[in-house]
Short mmCIF file of C-alpha atoms and ligand atoms in Angstrom, two decimals:
data_model
loop_
_atom_site.label_atom_id
_atom_site.label_comp_id
_atom_site.label_asym_id
_atom_site.label_seq_id
_atom_site.Cartn_x
_atom_site.Cartn_y
_atom_site.Cartn_z
CA MET A 1 30.07 -37.84 -10.38
CA SER A 2 31.57 -40.34 -10.02
CA ARG A 3 29.03 -43.26 -9.12
CA SER A 4 28.52 -46.68 -12.03
CA VAL A 5 26.13 -45.65 -14.39
CA ARG A 6 24.00 -49.29 -14.99
CA ARG A 7 22.43 -48.83 -18.90
CA VAL A 8 18.71 -49.14 -18.99
CA PRO A 9 16.51 -49.72 -22.29
CA ALA A 10 16.13 -46.32 -23.03
CA VAL A 11 12.36 -47.44 -23.82
CA ALA A 12 11.92 -48.26 -19.43
CA VAL A 13 13.27 -45.24 -19.21
CA LEU A 14 9.72 -43.09 -21.25
CA LEU A 15 8.35 -45.80 -19.13
CA ALA A 16 9.06 -44.52 -16.33
CA LEU A 17 9.33 -41.14 -17.48
CA VAL A 18 5.27 -41.52 -18.58
CA LEU A 19 4.17 -43.30 -15.44
CA THR A 20 5.86 -40.30 -12.87
CA GLY A 21 4.10 -38.01 -14.90
CA THR A 22 1.20 -38.87 -14.32
CA ALA A 23 1.65 -39.51 -11.05
CA CYS A 24 2.53 -35.55 -10.22
CA ASP A 25 -0.30 -33.07 -11.78
CA GLY A 26 0.98 -29.91 -14.69
CA GLY A 27 4.23 -32.00 -15.71
CA VAL A 28 6.00 -29.84 -13.34
CA ARG A 29 9.01 -31.55 -11.57
CA GLY A 30 11.21 -29.89 -8.82
CA THR A 31 13.20 -30.73 -6.49
CA PRO A 32 13.37 -29.31 -2.83
CA GLY A 33 14.35 -26.23 -1.47
CA ALA A 34 17.78 -26.26 0.69
CA SER A 35 18.06 -26.04 3.64
CA GLY A 36 20.02 -22.24 4.50
CA LEU A 37 20.78 -20.06 2.04
CA GLY A 38 24.53 -20.51 3.32
CA ASP A 39 25.04 -17.22 5.63
CA PRO A 40 28.93 -17.23 6.90
CA TYR A 41 27.56 -17.03 9.93
CA PHE A 42 24.67 -18.52 9.91
CA PRO A 43 24.49 -21.07 7.80
CA ARG A 44 21.14 -22.86 8.16
CA ALA A 45 18.62 -19.30 8.64
CA GLY A 46 17.04 -19.05 5.55
CA ASN A 47 15.78 -21.00 3.24
CA GLY A 48 16.59 -22.00 -0.35
CA GLY A 49 14.17 -22.19 -3.37
CA TYR A 50 11.64 -19.11 -2.89
CA ASP A 51 10.97 -15.73 -1.34
CA VAL A 52 8.93 -14.92 0.78
CA ASP A 53 5.94 -11.86 0.13
CA HIS A 54 3.44 -11.24 2.89
CA TYR A 55 3.53 -13.25 6.81
CA ASP A 56 -0.06 -12.66 8.48
CA ILE A 57 1.15 -13.78 12.03
CA ALA A 58 -1.98 -14.24 14.50
CA LEU A 59 -0.36 -15.04 18.15
CA ASP A 60 -2.29 -16.48 20.89
CA TYR A 61 -0.84 -16.06 24.23
CA THR A 62 -1.38 -16.58 27.81
CA PRO A 63 1.42 -15.53 30.19
CA ALA A 64 0.02 -17.28 33.55
CA THR A 65 0.62 -20.93 31.00
CA ARG A 66 2.69 -19.55 28.71
CA ARG A 67 0.88 -21.32 26.38
CA LEU A 68 1.22 -20.45 22.66
CA THR A 69 -1.16 -21.55 20.07
CA GLY A 70 -0.48 -19.94 16.48
CA THR A 71 -1.56 -19.79 12.93
CA ALA A 72 1.01 -17.80 9.59
CA VAL A 73 -0.15 -17.48 7.22
CA ILE A 74 3.66 -17.21 3.92
CA THR A 75 2.19 -15.82 1.48
CA ALA A 76 5.35 -16.48 -1.57
CA ARG A 77 7.07 -17.43 -4.44
CA ALA A 78 8.84 -20.44 -5.92
CA THR A 79 12.85 -19.23 -6.86
CA ARG A 80 12.89 -22.67 -9.17
CA ASP A 81 10.53 -25.44 -9.50
CA LEU A 82 10.28 -27.20 -5.88
CA SER A 83 9.57 -30.33 -4.43
CA ALA A 84 9.87 -29.54 -0.76
CA PHE A 85 10.58 -26.36 0.80
CA ARG A 86 11.63 -26.02 4.40
CA LEU A 87 10.25 -23.20 6.93
CA ASP A 88 12.60 -22.04 10.09
CA LEU A 89 10.71 -22.92 13.81
CA ALA A 90 12.53 -23.77 16.47
CA GLY A 91 10.70 -25.74 19.56
CA LEU A 92 6.55 -25.46 19.80
CA ARG A 93 4.36 -28.51 17.95
CA VAL A 94 3.49 -28.57 14.15
CA GLY A 95 0.04 -28.75 14.24
CA SER A 96 -1.12 -28.62 10.39
CA VAL A 97 0.16 -27.16 7.47
CA ARG A 98 -1.29 -27.18 4.06
CA VAL A 99 -0.30 -25.48 0.32
CA GLU A 100 -2.78 -23.50 -1.96
CA GLY A 101 -5.46 -25.06 0.10
CA ALA A 102 -4.36 -29.09 0.41
CA ALA A 103 -2.87 -30.15 3.73
CA ALA A 104 0.91 -30.73 3.40
CA ARG A 105 3.54 -34.07 4.37
CA TRP A 106 5.88 -31.85 6.89
CA SER A 107 8.61 -33.10 9.38
CA ARG A 108 10.79 -32.00 11.53
CA ALA A 109 14.54 -31.74 11.91
CA GLY A 110 16.17 -29.32 14.58
CA GLN A 111 15.40 -26.16 13.18
CA GLU A 112 13.59 -26.81 9.82
CA LEU A 113 10.16 -27.77 9.24
CA THR A 114 10.26 -29.67 5.68
CA VAL A 115 6.90 -28.79 3.65
CA ARG A 116 6.12 -31.54 1.20
CA PRO A 117 3.17 -29.84 -0.74
CA ARG A 118 0.59 -32.65 -2.80
CA ASP A 119 1.94 -30.50 -6.09
CA ASP A 120 5.76 -29.66 -7.33
CA LEU A 121 5.71 -25.62 -7.32
CA ALA A 122 6.86 -24.44 -10.72
CA GLN A 123 9.35 -21.21 -10.58
CA GLY A 124 7.45 -17.81 -10.10
CA GLU A 125 4.76 -19.10 -8.65
CA THR A 126 2.66 -17.91 -6.07
CA PHE A 127 1.81 -20.48 -3.06
CA ARG A 128 0.54 -19.50 0.48
CA THR A 129 1.48 -22.01 2.95
CA THR A 130 -1.05 -22.44 6.46
CA VAL A 131 0.80 -23.39 9.61
CA ARG A 132 -1.24 -24.56 12.31
CA TYR A 133 0.88 -24.38 15.87
CA SER A 134 1.41 -24.70 19.31
CA GLY A 135 3.20 -24.23 22.81
CA THR A 136 5.39 -22.33 25.21
CA PRO A 137 8.21 -20.67 22.88
CA ARG A 138 11.52 -21.55 23.20
CA THR A 139 14.51 -18.53 24.30
CA LEU A 140 17.42 -19.32 22.09
CA THR A 141 21.42 -18.60 23.35
CA ASP A 142 22.45 -17.38 21.10
CA PRO A 143 26.86 -17.73 19.85
CA ASP A 144 27.69 -15.19 21.17
CA GLY A 145 25.76 -16.06 24.75
CA SER A 146 22.95 -13.93 24.91
CA GLU A 147 19.49 -14.54 24.73
CA GLU A 148 17.11 -13.88 22.62
CA GLY A 149 13.75 -15.51 21.08
CA TRP A 150 10.22 -14.91 23.84
CA LEU A 151 11.49 -13.87 26.17
CA PRO A 152 8.84 -13.98 29.38
CA THR A 153 8.50 -11.04 31.10
CA ALA A 154 6.67 -10.39 34.52
CA ASP A 155 3.53 -9.87 33.72
CA GLY A 156 3.66 -11.24 29.87
CA ALA A 157 6.94 -11.86 26.99
CA LEU A 158 9.37 -10.15 24.41
CA ALA A 159 9.88 -11.71 21.98
CA LEU A 160 13.94 -10.20 20.77
CA GLY A 161 15.02 -12.13 16.89
CA GLU A 162 18.51 -10.62 16.40
CA PRO A 163 20.05 -12.99 15.07
CA VAL A 164 17.39 -16.01 14.68
CA GLY A 165 15.66 -15.37 17.04
CA SER A 166 12.26 -14.68 15.53
CA MET A 167 12.26 -18.52 14.66
CA THR A 168 10.96 -19.59 18.22
CA TRP A 169 7.62 -17.82 17.11
CA PHE A 170 6.29 -18.13 13.35
CA PRO A 171 7.46 -20.39 11.02
CA GLY A 172 9.93 -17.96 7.96
CA ASN A 173 12.64 -17.38 5.90
CA HIS A 174 14.27 -16.02 8.90
CA HIS A 175 17.50 -14.43 7.25
CA PRO A 176 17.20 -10.80 6.30
CA SER A 177 18.37 -10.82 2.82
CA ASP A 178 13.99 -12.29 2.68
CA LYS A 179 12.08 -8.92 3.77
CA ALA A 180 8.28 -8.91 3.38
CA SER A 181 5.20 -7.23 4.50
CA TYR A 182 3.86 -7.98 7.55
CA ASP A 183 -0.06 -8.24 9.55
CA ILE A 184 0.23 -9.60 12.78
CA THR A 185 -2.61 -10.44 15.48
CA VAL A 186 -1.98 -10.81 19.12
CA THR A 187 -4.77 -12.21 21.35
CA VAL A 188 -3.90 -11.81 25.26
CA PRO A 189 -6.18 -11.74 28.00
CA GLN A 190 -8.40 -8.52 27.91
CA GLY A 191 -6.48 -5.87 30.36
CA LEU A 192 -2.97 -6.57 28.90
CA GLN A 193 -1.35 -4.54 26.27
CA ALA A 194 -0.10 -6.80 22.97
CA VAL A 195 2.63 -4.06 21.71
CA SER A 196 4.60 -4.79 17.91
CA ASN A 197 5.63 -3.03 14.74
CA GLY A 198 3.86 -0.25 12.64
CA GLU A 199 0.47 0.77 13.47
CA LEU A 200 -2.17 -0.46 15.30
CA THR A 201 -4.88 -0.55 13.13
CA GLN A 202 -7.24 -2.64 15.86
CA ALA A 203 -8.59 -3.32 18.75
CA THR A 204 -10.84 -5.43 19.70
CA THR A 205 -11.72 -7.42 23.21
CA ARG A 206 -14.31 -10.21 23.07
CA GLY A 207 -14.53 -12.85 25.75
CA GLY A 208 -12.17 -11.66 28.55
CA ARG A 209 -9.77 -11.67 24.83
CA THR A 210 -7.96 -8.88 23.72
CA SER A 211 -7.29 -8.88 19.63
CA TYR A 212 -4.23 -6.14 18.91
CA HIS A 213 -3.83 -6.04 15.42
CA TRP A 214 -0.29 -4.74 13.98
CA HIS A 215 0.34 -3.25 10.32
CA PRO A 216 3.71 -2.65 9.61
CA ALA A 217 3.70 -1.48 6.62
CA GLN A 218 7.19 -1.03 4.84
CA PRO A 219 9.31 -4.45 3.63
CA MET A 220 10.58 -6.13 6.97
CA ALA A 221 13.56 -8.83 8.53
CA SER A 222 12.46 -11.09 10.08
CA TYR A 223 14.77 -10.83 12.81
CA LEU A 224 14.07 -6.49 13.49
CA ALA A 225 10.02 -8.00 13.60
CA THR A 226 8.39 -7.55 17.82
CA VAL A 227 5.80 -8.05 19.86
CA ALA A 228 5.55 -6.95 23.83
CA ILE A 229 2.99 -7.92 26.49
CA GLY A 230 2.64 -7.10 29.40
CA HIS A 231 1.17 -3.57 31.06
CA TYR A 232 2.45 -0.89 29.36
CA ASP A 233 1.21 3.17 29.55
CA ILE A 234 0.62 3.58 26.40
CA ALA A 235 1.63 7.06 24.99
CA ARG A 236 0.67 8.74 20.82
CA THR A 237 2.72 12.12 20.19
CA THR A 238 4.27 13.40 16.31
CA GLY A 239 7.33 14.07 15.61
CA PRO A 240 8.80 15.36 12.27
CA HIS A 241 5.51 16.80 9.95
CA GLY A 242 2.98 14.30 11.73
CA LEU A 243 4.85 11.36 12.09
CA PRO A 244 2.82 9.06 14.02
CA VAL A 245 5.08 8.11 17.73
CA LEU A 246 3.41 5.17 19.75
CA THR A 247 6.08 4.91 22.98
CA ALA A 248 5.17 1.69 26.07
CA VAL A 249 6.90 2.48 28.85
CA ASP A 250 6.18 -0.26 31.50
CA PRO A 251 4.72 1.51 34.09
CA ARG A 252 7.35 0.51 36.86
CA GLN A 253 9.95 2.60 34.29
CA ALA A 254 7.74 5.13 33.78
CA ARG A 255 9.19 7.91 35.56
CA ALA A 256 13.13 7.25 35.12
CA SER A 257 11.78 6.78 31.23
CA ALA A 258 10.12 10.02 30.84
CA GLY A 259 13.04 12.53 30.78
CA VAL A 260 14.58 10.11 27.44
CA LEU A 261 11.46 9.57 26.00
CA ALA A 262 10.67 13.61 26.06
CA GLU A 263 13.69 13.26 23.84
CA LEU A 264 12.57 11.26 20.78
CA PRO A 265 11.07 13.73 18.89
CA GLY A 266 14.28 15.74 18.85
CA ILE A 267 16.70 13.24 18.13
CA LEU A 268 14.64 12.18 14.59
CA ASP A 269 14.55 16.29 13.90
CA TRP A 270 17.70 15.83 13.68
CA GLU A 271 18.75 12.58 12.36
CA GLU A 272 16.24 13.51 9.51
CA TYR A 273 18.68 16.32 8.70
CA ASN A 274 21.68 13.89 8.81
CA PHE A 275 20.64 10.97 7.79
CA GLY A 276 17.39 12.22 4.79
CA PRO A 277 14.04 11.12 5.54
CA TYR A 278 12.62 9.35 8.13
CA PRO A 279 11.72 5.73 6.26
CA PHE A 280 9.19 3.56 7.68
CA SER A 281 4.93 5.24 8.46
CA SER A 282 5.17 5.55 12.30
CA ALA A 283 7.74 5.17 14.90
CA GLY A 284 7.88 4.97 18.80
CA VAL A 285 9.80 2.85 21.67
CA ILE A 286 9.06 -0.31 24.19
CA VAL A 287 10.40 0.02 27.30
CA ASP A 288 9.98 -2.97 29.69
CA ARG A 289 11.88 -4.43 32.48
CA PRO A 290 15.50 -3.83 34.02
CA GLY A 291 17.21 -7.48 33.24
CA ASP A 292 15.44 -8.65 31.41
CA THR A 293 17.43 -8.49 27.96
CA GLY A 294 20.69 -6.83 29.26
CA TYR A 295 20.05 -5.11 25.52
CA ALA A 296 18.33 -2.62 23.27
CA LEU A 297 17.45 -4.22 19.89
CA GLU A 298 16.19 -1.72 16.43
CA THR A 299 12.70 -3.98 16.57
CA GLN A 300 11.04 -1.89 13.29
CA THR A 301 9.84 0.91 13.66
CA ARG A 302 9.19 0.35 17.57
CA PRO A 303 13.57 -0.49 19.19
CA VAL A 304 13.23 -2.36 22.70
CA PHE A 305 14.78 -1.67 25.38
CA PRO A 306 15.35 -2.56 28.74
CA GLY A 307 14.78 0.14 31.58
CA ASP A 308 18.12 0.77 32.78
CA GLN A 309 19.05 1.16 29.30
CA PHE A 310 17.15 3.60 27.84
CA ASP A 311 19.42 6.34 28.20
CA THR A 312 20.63 9.51 25.22
CA GLY A 313 23.23 7.33 23.38
CA THR A 314 21.24 4.05 23.24
CA LEU A 315 17.83 6.17 21.65
CA VAL A 316 20.43 7.39 18.77
CA HIS A 317 21.78 4.51 18.39
CA GLU A 318 18.38 2.42 17.60
CA LEU A 319 16.66 4.78 16.47
CA ALA A 320 19.78 5.52 13.68
CA HIS A 321 19.95 2.00 12.61
CA GLN A 322 15.96 2.68 11.76
CA TRP A 323 17.45 4.17 8.86
CA TYR A 324 20.68 1.70 7.89
CA GLY A 325 20.01 -1.98 9.47
CA ASP A 326 16.11 -1.79 9.01
CA SER A 327 15.84 0.37 6.23
CA VAL A 328 19.03 -0.23 3.91
CA GLY A 329 19.31 -4.22 5.40
CA PRO A 330 22.32 -6.58 5.61
CA ALA A 331 22.89 -8.66 2.37
CA SER A 332 23.84 -11.21 5.77
CA TRP A 333 25.58 -11.33 9.52
CA ARG A 334 28.29 -11.25 7.61
CA ASP A 335 28.07 -7.10 6.48
CA MET A 336 27.01 -6.06 10.65
CA TRP A 337 28.94 -3.68 10.66
CA LEU A 338 27.00 -1.83 7.52
CA ASN A 339 24.12 -2.15 10.96
CA GLU A 340 26.69 -1.75 13.98
CA GLY A 341 29.10 0.59 12.53
CA PHE A 342 26.67 3.30 11.51
CA ALA A 343 24.22 3.09 14.82
CA THR A 344 27.60 3.57 16.72
CA TYR A 345 28.45 6.52 14.31
CA ALA A 346 25.25 8.34 14.65
CA GLU A 347 26.32 8.23 18.23
CA TRP A 348 29.54 10.68 17.68
CA LEU A 349 27.91 12.99 15.28
CA TYR A 350 25.25 13.27 17.43
CA ASP A 351 27.45 13.73 21.35
CA GLU A 352 29.06 16.47 18.46
CA ASP A 353 25.91 18.50 17.61
CA HIS A 354 25.14 18.19 20.83
CA ASP A 355 28.45 19.66 23.27
CA GLY A 356 29.41 16.48 23.34
CA PRO A 357 33.59 15.49 21.85
CA THR A 358 33.69 14.85 18.49
CA ALA A 359 33.77 12.41 16.29
CA GLN A 360 37.62 13.20 16.06
CA GLU A 361 38.34 13.27 19.21
CA THR A 362 36.47 10.37 20.15
CA PHE A 363 37.59 8.39 16.71
CA THR A 364 41.98 9.35 18.94
CA ARG A 365 40.54 8.55 21.60
CA LEU A 366 39.37 5.07 20.64
CA TYR A 367 43.01 5.49 18.52
CA GLU A 368 45.42 5.96 21.38
CA GLY A 369 43.66 4.08 24.13
CA ASP A 370 44.30 1.14 24.96
CA HIS A 371 41.31 -0.95 23.58
CA GLU A 372 42.38 -4.14 22.71
CA ALA A 373 39.17 -5.28 21.91
CA VAL A 374 39.47 -2.72 19.26
CA TRP A 375 41.17 -4.74 17.15
CA ALA A 376 40.36 -7.81 17.38
CA PHE A 377 39.18 -8.34 14.19
CA PRO A 378 38.61 -6.77 10.98
CA PRO A 379 34.71 -5.18 11.06
CA ALA A 380 33.95 -6.96 7.14
CA ARG A 381 35.24 -10.39 8.86
CA PRO A 382 34.30 -11.58 11.72
CA SER A 383 36.02 -13.82 13.84
CA SER A 384 33.24 -16.38 13.95
CA ALA A 385 29.00 -15.65 14.58
CA ALA A 386 30.10 -15.67 18.39
CA HIS A 387 31.98 -11.86 17.70
CA ILE A 388 29.64 -11.05 15.21
CA SER A 389 28.65 -7.72 18.39
CA ASP A 390 31.72 -7.18 19.74
CA SER A 391 33.56 -4.01 18.78
CA PRO A 392 35.20 -4.34 15.80
CA VAL A 393 31.75 -4.32 14.60
CA TYR A 394 30.82 -0.64 16.41
CA GLU A 395 33.43 1.54 17.18
CA ARG A 396 35.76 -0.09 14.27
CA GLY A 397 33.17 0.30 12.13
CA ALA A 398 32.32 3.85 12.82
CA MET A 399 35.82 4.51 12.58
CA VAL A 400 35.40 2.73 8.97
CA LEU A 401 32.95 6.39 8.29
CA HIS A 402 34.72 8.60 10.44
CA LYS A 403 37.85 7.60 7.83
CA ILE A 404 35.88 8.17 4.29
CA ARG A 405 35.00 11.22 5.85
CA GLN A 406 38.43 12.43 6.68
CA LYS A 407 38.97 11.15 2.82
CA VAL A 408 35.80 13.69 1.27
CA GLY A 409 35.30 16.17 4.04
CA ASP A 410 31.65 17.19 5.65
CA ASP A 411 29.68 18.06 2.37
CA THR A 412 30.43 15.00 0.84
CA PHE A 413 30.58 12.35 2.76
CA TYR A 414 26.69 14.06 4.51
CA ASP A 415 25.96 13.40 0.86
CA ILE A 416 27.27 9.89 0.89
CA ILE A 417 25.45 8.81 4.30
CA GLN A 418 22.03 10.15 2.38
CA GLY A 419 22.71 8.62 -0.31
CA TRP A 420 23.29 5.52 0.60
CA ALA A 421 19.85 5.55 2.88
CA ALA A 422 17.81 6.06 -0.59
CA ALA A 423 19.07 4.40 -3.31
CA ARG A 424 19.22 1.46 -0.83
CA ARG A 425 15.83 2.51 1.21
CA HIS A 426 13.83 -0.40 2.00
CA GLY A 427 16.39 -2.96 0.79
CA THR A 428 19.90 -4.77 1.84
CA ALA A 429 22.82 -4.40 0.53
CA GLY A 430 26.59 -6.16 1.84
CA THR A 431 30.03 -4.92 1.72
CA ALA A 432 31.56 -4.59 -1.70
CA ALA A 433 27.96 -1.61 -2.32
CA PHE A 434 28.47 0.08 0.51
CA THR A 435 32.27 0.15 -0.40
CA ALA A 436 31.64 0.53 -4.49
CA TYR A 437 28.62 3.21 -3.79
CA VAL A 438 31.02 5.91 -2.23
CA GLU A 439 33.82 5.21 -4.72
CA LYS A 440 30.72 5.92 -7.37
CA LYS A 441 30.51 9.15 -5.27
CA ALA A 442 34.24 10.53 -4.52
CA PRO A 443 35.46 9.98 -7.74
CA GLU A 444 38.34 11.46 -7.41
CA ARG A 445 40.04 10.21 -4.18
CA ASP A 446 41.20 6.81 -3.37
CA PHE A 447 39.96 4.47 -0.76
CA GLY A 448 41.79 1.84 -0.56
CA GLU A 449 43.94 2.31 2.50
CA ILE A 450 41.12 2.65 4.13
CA TRP A 451 39.68 -0.88 2.89
CA ARG A 452 42.57 -2.52 3.06
CA ASP A 453 43.92 -1.39 6.63
CA TRP A 454 40.71 -0.16 8.64
CA LEU A 455 37.84 -2.60 6.52
CA TYR A 456 39.20 -5.62 5.45
CA GLY A 457 42.40 -5.96 7.41
CA ASP A 458 43.04 -7.37 10.45
CA GLY A 459 45.00 -6.08 13.80
CA LYS A 460 45.33 -2.15 14.48
CA PRO A 461 45.97 0.06 11.57
CA ASP A 462 49.82 1.94 11.58
CA ARG A 463 48.40 5.02 11.29
CA PRO A 464 44.98 6.74 12.77
N1 LIG B 1 21.59 -4.75 17.56
C1 LIG B 1 22.28 -4.31 18.49
C2 LIG B 1 22.02 -2.93 18.96
O1 LIG B 1 21.18 -1.90 19.04
C3 LIG B 1 22.47 -5.29 19.68
C4 LIG B 1 21.97 -6.83 19.43
C5 LIG B 1 21.16 -7.50 20.58
C6 LIG B 1 22.88 -7.79 18.29
N2 LIG B 1 21.43 -8.78 19.44
C7 LIG B 1 22.48 -8.30 19.02
C8 LIG B 1 24.08 -7.98 17.66
C9 LIG B 1 23.00 -10.90 18.56
C10 LIG B 1 24.47 -9.39 17.44
C11 LIG B 1 23.24 -9.71 17.38
O2 LIG B 1 23.05 -3.16 19.39
ZN1 ZN B 2 22.96 -1.50 17.03
#
């Protein structure tokens, strides 16, 4: 600090303090919370100064006009004294903001909605913010060129949120490090369905509109929230030990999807055997039209697939994410390989157990083949936000896991991956926590070379 200080008489300072003191309540005098959490790839994602406990989101959507009206009630806990805080929201029009029932001042700049509550918030205080909003939700283009956010479809819409698209349909703390519980109610014209995460607790029709109330019962990162609106063939079945399974398939995809859909319970069974207990209280899939999105996404309890990518391998991958990525979430977007490396390795393991190539064969094929893209950057250090879903994160991430397996043998390896899912269940973790966990599970082994060359090292490691 090098600004010049003008001396002010002590009495004047005291007087000023007393005057401002009377102007605000209870003596709490906070400062504004930060506009981001400093994520290495998405620095403005999420916000400082609070932690969300619960989102109660009510949406009303009409596909014909693409108009959405929403109310988000956000229950959060202040992590320090706050005079103002931010929510991430992209597009839409804010009608009003209330904090603890009192009208709050607010302003917008880019994706930041800044809220100034009438009274400052004290550290540790739980406070409720109600945001009313409306408009036509946006589709965002990611640094890697893919589309996310609110995607209109032929008969409805599909909300996809990785990494930051959920801010197009509800205001919140949109960073994976802040998980919360949710209630999601979606009202649509009668005759259409609205599918979301978790369990359907209520569906009521009144005045030509149907409201679907969904409850994801376990903690969820906002990028894993989804809403699918349209016509769907909905089926309820059960998975291992009575797990409720709800599948929603676009009728035009029904025939082509039937075979893969029938594999779902068996895959869940196989994954439980290998990864440990399924982490959520329901499961399922959403299969929508081909070409609408171009990619599948591991939305919690109910991953989304474009019809043309609903194949066994992709289903194994997205279901594996329920353990690795959804239940054990990444601490930041730098830790993406903990999601994608695990889900990709799950595909290799599934092949190995189902008369396909062994994981060693897949590893060798990648190492020896002409796959330059795999070596573009280290899995734990993507070169930029545009590359967090590139091959080094997926394939080379899986190769890191295979190297660990080679080093410790199968018994310890399965112990590690199951133990990791159990230890961090419904939480988040970064790469350093994972490597420390592996070392703790196999203290007699030296992982130095694997971490140095395979996880953090530039270029292709010299030896397979
Ligand atoms: N996570 C998706 C998968 O299962 C892929 C993906 C979709 C993705 N959108 C993304 C990855 C955005 C990173 C960023 O493979
Ligand atoms: Zn994935």
